[in-house]
Amino acid sequence: MRRQMLLAAAVLAALTAVPATSYAQGRGRDPEAEQRKQQEEAAKKRRQREEWGDVQAPLPQLRNAGPCPFVKSLYDAARYIEFKDNREASANVGFSGEIQGISAGCAYKDEQPIEVTMEVLFEMGKGPQAEGRSKTYRYWIAVTDRNRTVLAKETFEIPVTFPEGEDRVYVTEKIGSITIPRAAITTSGSNFEVLVGFEVTPQMAAFNREGKRFRLNVGQANTTNP
C-alpha cells in the first residue's frame, strides 16, 4: 500500500536542528562566512536555473548534497505478538507481525529539504489463539534528530485478512514522501533518523527487548516454550 507521510510537525522542529559541520570548513576559517558564501552561491545557481529554464531531473535522480538519514526499525517495536492471558508460550499466540526488511532512499541539494522514500516489508502471522481471520495492525514512522528527539511521528493502519487455511501474509508498505526541512544548506541527512515500529504493549516491548523468539510456524499449535 502506498502512503504519504505528512510531517507538518517537523517543519519548525527541524529548522532548529544543529547543522552538520561544513565540508569546506577548515582551520582558521570563519564558519558563518563560509555558510553565507554557500548560501549565496546556491541562490545564484537557483536564479540561473530559473532564468535559463533549466528543468531539473526528478528528485530520485538528483545527486545528494550529503548522506541520507539512517532508516531502521526500532528493536523494541520490530515485532508484534499477542499472548492469550499474557502467557508467553507458542500455543498461546494470537496474531503476530514482524518487520522483515526496509529499503529507503533520499534526495536533496542546495537549500532543498530532504525527501525520503521507503518501502517496509511486513510478515503477519495468525497463531492458534487468533480469533477470526482478520486483524488491523498499527505501525508508526518517526523522524528524530541525532539526539533522538522526536521531530514528528505518524501512525498508519494495515488491515489484513488471512486466506482460508493460511497463517502467513506478507504486506509491503510504500511511503511515497517524507519531507524533512533543513536548518541550513550545511545541514545533512546524517542529522536525522527515520524509525519504524509496530504499536506494541509494554509486555510486547519487553518480550522483544529480551530477544525472545518463536519459530515462524506458530500457527501450528504446540506447547514448546521459547
PDB file of C-alpha atoms in Angstrom, residues 37-185:
ATOM      1  CA  LYS A  37      29.074  32.132   0.845  1.00  0.00           C
ATOM      2  CA  GLN A  38      27.498  28.722   0.181  1.00  0.00           C
ATOM      3  CA  GLN A  39      24.002  30.143   0.558  1.00  0.00           C
ATOM      4  CA  GLU A  40      24.800  32.982  -1.845  1.00  0.00           C
ATOM      5  CA  GLU A  41      26.208  30.515  -4.400  1.00  0.00           C
ATOM      6  CA  ALA A  42      23.117  28.304  -4.064  1.00  0.00           C
ATOM      7  CA  ALA A  43      20.823  31.317  -4.568  1.00  0.00           C
ATOM      8  CA  LYS A  44      22.837  32.380  -7.618  1.00  0.00           C
ATOM      9  CA  LYS A  45      22.548  28.890  -9.156  1.00  0.00           C
ATOM     10  CA  ARG A  46      18.827  28.842  -8.480  1.00  0.00           C
ATOM     11  CA  ARG A  47      18.341  32.211 -10.219  1.00  0.00           C
ATOM     12  CA  GLN A  48      20.356  30.980 -13.204  1.00  0.00           C
ATOM     13  CA  ARG A  49      18.221  27.851 -13.499  1.00  0.00           C
ATOM     14  CA  GLU A  50      15.063  29.941 -13.406  1.00  0.00           C
ATOM     15  CA  GLU A  51      16.402  32.416 -15.985  1.00  0.00           C
ATOM     16  CA  TRP A  52      17.701  29.735 -18.336  1.00  0.00           C
ATOM     17  CA  GLY A  53      14.689  27.452 -17.940  1.00  0.00           C
ATOM     18  CA  ASP A  54      16.900  24.606 -16.776  1.00  0.00           C
ATOM     19  CA  VAL A  55      14.399  21.908 -15.785  1.00  0.00           C
ATOM     20  CA  GLN A  56      15.905  19.571 -13.227  1.00  0.00           C
ATOM     21  CA  ALA A  57      15.588  15.803 -13.262  1.00  0.00           C
ATOM     22  CA  PRO A  58      13.091  14.122 -10.880  1.00  0.00           C
ATOM     23  CA  LEU A  59      14.197  14.010  -7.250  1.00  0.00           C
ATOM     24  CA  PRO A  60      15.215  10.340  -7.208  1.00  0.00           C
ATOM     25  CA  GLN A  61      17.847  11.123  -9.839  1.00  0.00           C
ATOM     26  CA  LEU A  62      19.370  14.100  -8.030  1.00  0.00           C
ATOM     27  CA  ARG A  63      22.841  13.883  -6.596  1.00  0.00           C
ATOM     28  CA  ASN A  64      22.646  14.356  -2.864  1.00  0.00           C
ATOM     29  CA  ALA A  65      24.499  17.148  -1.127  1.00  0.00           C
ATOM     30  CA  GLY A  66      25.366  14.697   1.649  1.00  0.00           C
ATOM     31  CA  PRO A  67      24.405  11.397   3.288  1.00  0.00           C
ATOM     32  CA  CYS A  68      20.823  10.190   3.734  1.00  0.00           C
ATOM     33  CA  PRO A  69      19.110   9.862   7.122  1.00  0.00           C
ATOM     34  CA  PHE A  70      19.615   6.477   8.760  1.00  0.00           C
ATOM     35  CA  VAL A  71      16.427   4.410   8.341  1.00  0.00           C
ATOM     36  CA  LYS A  72      15.764   1.410  10.602  1.00  0.00           C
ATOM     37  CA  SER A  73      13.186  -0.422  12.700  1.00  0.00           C
ATOM     38  CA  LEU A  74      13.149   0.175  16.447  1.00  0.00           C
ATOM     39  CA  TYR A  75      14.214  -3.102  18.061  1.00  0.00           C
ATOM     40  CA  ASP A  76      11.640  -2.967  20.878  1.00  0.00           C
ATOM     41  CA  ALA A  77       8.818  -2.482  18.345  1.00  0.00           C
ATOM     42  CA  ALA A  78      10.026  -4.529  15.370  1.00  0.00           C
ATOM     43  CA  ARG A  79       7.733  -7.447  16.292  1.00  0.00           C
ATOM     44  CA  TYR A  80       4.105  -7.671  17.403  1.00  0.00           C
ATOM     45  CA  ILE A  81       2.954 -10.786  19.298  1.00  0.00           C
ATOM     46  CA  GLU A  82      -0.340 -11.227  21.125  1.00  0.00           C
ATOM     47  CA  PHE A  83      -0.460 -13.730  24.007  1.00  0.00           C
ATOM     48  CA  LYS A  84      -3.668 -15.166  25.437  1.00  0.00           C
ATOM     49  CA  ASP A  85      -3.863 -14.466  29.180  1.00  0.00           C
ATOM     50  CA  ASN A  86      -0.394 -12.827  28.885  1.00  0.00           C
ATOM     51  CA  ARG A  87       1.245 -16.271  28.979  1.00  0.00           C
ATOM     52  CA  GLU A  88       4.372 -16.368  26.813  1.00  0.00           C
ATOM     53  CA  ALA A  89       4.036 -19.710  25.051  1.00  0.00           C
ATOM     54  CA  SER A  90       3.722 -20.506  21.365  1.00  0.00           C
ATOM     55  CA  ALA A  91       0.411 -22.283  21.975  1.00  0.00           C
ATOM     56  CA  ASN A  92      -0.954 -19.000  23.360  1.00  0.00           C
ATOM     57  CA  VAL A  93      -0.026 -16.803  20.381  1.00  0.00           C
ATOM     58  CA  GLY A  94      -2.853 -14.905  18.699  1.00  0.00           C
ATOM     59  CA  PHE A  95      -1.946 -12.535  15.870  1.00  0.00           C
ATOM     60  CA  SER A  96       1.668 -11.642  15.268  1.00  0.00           C
ATOM     61  CA  GLY A  97       3.722  -9.466  12.973  1.00  0.00           C
ATOM     62  CA  GLU A  98       7.350  -8.723  12.160  1.00  0.00           C
ATOM     63  CA  ILE A  99       9.205  -6.092  10.140  1.00  0.00           C
ATOM     64  CA  GLN A 100      11.241  -8.193   7.729  1.00  0.00           C
ATOM     65  CA  GLY A 101      13.021  -5.517   5.743  1.00  0.00           C
ATOM     66  CA  ILE A 102      13.301  -1.816   4.971  1.00  0.00           C
ATOM     67  CA  SER A 103      14.636  -0.158   1.843  1.00  0.00           C
ATOM     68  CA  ALA A 104      14.972   3.603   1.567  1.00  0.00           C
ATOM     69  CA  GLY A 105      16.457   6.397  -0.500  1.00  0.00           C
ATOM     70  CA  CYS A 106      16.667  10.150  -0.288  1.00  0.00           C
ATOM     71  CA  ALA A 107      17.378  13.222  -2.390  1.00  0.00           C
ATOM     72  CA  TYR A 108      18.357  16.824  -1.626  1.00  0.00           C
ATOM     73  CA  LYS A 109      20.684  19.526  -2.896  1.00  0.00           C
ATOM     74  CA  ASP A 110      21.375  23.221  -2.415  1.00  0.00           C
ATOM     75  CA  GLU A 111      18.861  24.553   0.134  1.00  0.00           C
ATOM     76  CA  GLN A 112      16.188  21.941  -0.648  1.00  0.00           C
ATOM     77  CA  PRO A 113      14.610  19.830   2.123  1.00  0.00           C
ATOM     78  CA  ILE A 114      15.447  16.143   2.358  1.00  0.00           C
ATOM     79  CA  GLU A 115      12.942  13.934   0.542  1.00  0.00           C
ATOM     80  CA  VAL A 116      12.907  10.347   1.819  1.00  0.00           C
ATOM     81  CA  THR A 117      11.089   7.444   0.168  1.00  0.00           C
ATOM     82  CA  MET A 118      10.924   3.993   1.716  1.00  0.00           C
ATOM     83  CA  GLU A 119       9.383   0.538   1.495  1.00  0.00           C
ATOM     84  CA  VAL A 120       8.712  -1.654   4.521  1.00  0.00           C
ATOM     85  CA  LEU A 121       8.078  -5.399   4.245  1.00  0.00           C
ATOM     86  CA  PHE A 122       5.845  -6.823   6.971  1.00  0.00           C
ATOM     87  CA  GLU A 123       5.208 -10.501   7.707  1.00  0.00           C
ATOM     88  CA  MET A 124       1.920 -11.068   9.563  1.00  0.00           C
ATOM     89  CA  GLY A 125       1.009 -14.289  11.344  1.00  0.00           C
ATOM     90  CA  LYS A 126      -2.119 -15.951  12.718  1.00  0.00           C
ATOM     91  CA  GLY A 127      -1.435 -18.131  15.751  1.00  0.00           C
ATOM     92  CA  PRO A 128      -3.548 -20.847  17.360  1.00  0.00           C
ATOM     93  CA  GLN A 129      -5.327 -18.367  19.661  1.00  0.00           C
ATOM     94  CA  ALA A 130      -6.198 -15.831  16.952  1.00  0.00           C
ATOM     95  CA  GLU A 131      -9.913 -15.065  16.761  1.00  0.00           C
ATOM     96  CA  GLY A 132     -11.183 -14.891  13.202  1.00  0.00           C
ATOM     97  CA  ARG A 133      -9.146 -14.318  10.036  1.00  0.00           C
ATOM     98  CA  SER A 134      -8.943 -10.511  10.060  1.00  0.00           C
ATOM     99  CA  LYS A 135      -6.706  -8.173  12.006  1.00  0.00           C
ATOM    100  CA  THR A 136      -5.896  -4.470  11.702  1.00  0.00           C
ATOM    101  CA  TYR A 137      -2.281  -3.844  12.639  1.00  0.00           C
ATOM    102  CA  ARG A 138      -0.966  -0.405  13.536  1.00  0.00           C
ATOM    103  CA  TYR A 139       2.551   0.839  12.954  1.00  0.00           C
ATOM    104  CA  TRP A 140       4.279   4.208  13.179  1.00  0.00           C
ATOM    105  CA  ILE A 141       7.035   6.127  11.452  1.00  0.00           C
ATOM    106  CA  ALA A 142       9.005   8.741  13.372  1.00  0.00           C
ATOM    107  CA  VAL A 143      11.650  11.266  12.377  1.00  0.00           C
ATOM    108  CA  THR A 144      14.216  12.071  15.059  1.00  0.00           C
ATOM    109  CA  ASP A 145      17.279  14.269  15.225  1.00  0.00           C
ATOM    110  CA  ARG A 146      20.688  12.862  16.065  1.00  0.00           C
ATOM    111  CA  ASN A 147      19.948  13.385  19.776  1.00  0.00           C
ATOM    112  CA  ARG A 148      16.953  11.031  19.345  1.00  0.00           C
ATOM    113  CA  THR A 149      14.455  13.840  19.934  1.00  0.00           C
ATOM    114  CA  VAL A 150      11.234  13.014  18.058  1.00  0.00           C
ATOM    115  CA  LEU A 151      10.532  15.730  15.496  1.00  0.00           C
ATOM    116  CA  ALA A 152       7.431  14.110  14.009  1.00  0.00           C
ATOM    117  CA  LYS A 153       5.541  10.839  14.285  1.00  0.00           C
ATOM    118  CA  GLU A 154       2.633   9.410  12.317  1.00  0.00           C
ATOM    119  CA  THR A 155       0.645   6.191  12.744  1.00  0.00           C
ATOM    120  CA  PHE A 156      -0.781   4.010   9.961  1.00  0.00           C
ATOM    121  CA  GLU A 157      -3.107   1.009   9.839  1.00  0.00           C
ATOM    122  CA  ILE A 158      -2.720  -2.227   7.880  1.00  0.00           C
ATOM    123  CA  PRO A 159      -5.967  -4.236   7.625  1.00  0.00           C
ATOM    124  CA  VAL A 160      -5.114  -7.886   6.915  1.00  0.00           C
ATOM    125  CA  THR A 161      -7.378 -10.812   6.069  1.00  0.00           C
ATOM    126  CA  PHE A 162      -5.738 -14.232   6.138  1.00  0.00           C
ATOM    127  CA  PRO A 163      -6.866 -16.578   3.337  1.00  0.00           C
ATOM    128  CA  GLU A 164      -8.631 -19.734   4.444  1.00  0.00           C
ATOM    129  CA  GLY A 165      -6.058 -22.243   5.677  1.00  0.00           C
ATOM    130  CA  GLU A 166      -3.169 -19.721   5.611  1.00  0.00           C
ATOM    131  CA  ASP A 167      -1.356 -18.395   8.669  1.00  0.00           C
ATOM    132  CA  ARG A 168       1.156 -16.078   6.918  1.00  0.00           C
ATOM    133  CA  VAL A 169       0.579 -12.866   4.964  1.00  0.00           C
ATOM    134  CA  TYR A 170       3.228 -10.522   3.549  1.00  0.00           C
ATOM    135  CA  VAL A 171       2.470  -6.819   3.105  1.00  0.00           C
ATOM    136  CA  THR A 172       4.688  -4.146   1.524  1.00  0.00           C
ATOM    137  CA  GLU A 173       4.035  -0.573   2.601  1.00  0.00           C
ATOM    138  CA  LYS A 174       5.393   2.139   0.295  1.00  0.00           C
ATOM    139  CA  ILE A 175       5.967   5.523   1.884  1.00  0.00           C
ATOM    140  CA  GLY A 176       5.964   7.906  -1.051  1.00  0.00           C
ATOM    141  CA  SER A 177       7.368  11.041   0.563  1.00  0.00           C
ATOM    142  CA  ILE A 178       8.820  12.093   3.906  1.00  0.00           C
ATOM    143  CA  THR A 179       9.922  15.724   3.764  1.00  0.00           C
ATOM    144  CA  ILE A 180      12.497  16.850   6.308  1.00  0.00           C
ATOM    145  CA  PRO A 181      13.287  20.601   6.275  1.00  0.00           C
ATOM    146  CA  ARG A 182      16.907  21.619   6.816  1.00  0.00           C
ATOM    147  CA  ALA A 183      18.100  24.413   9.075  1.00  0.00           C
ATOM    148  CA  ALA A 184      20.776  25.482   6.578  1.00  0.00           C
ATOM    149  CA  ILE A 185      22.493  24.348   3.405  1.00  0.00           C
TER     150      ILE A 185
END
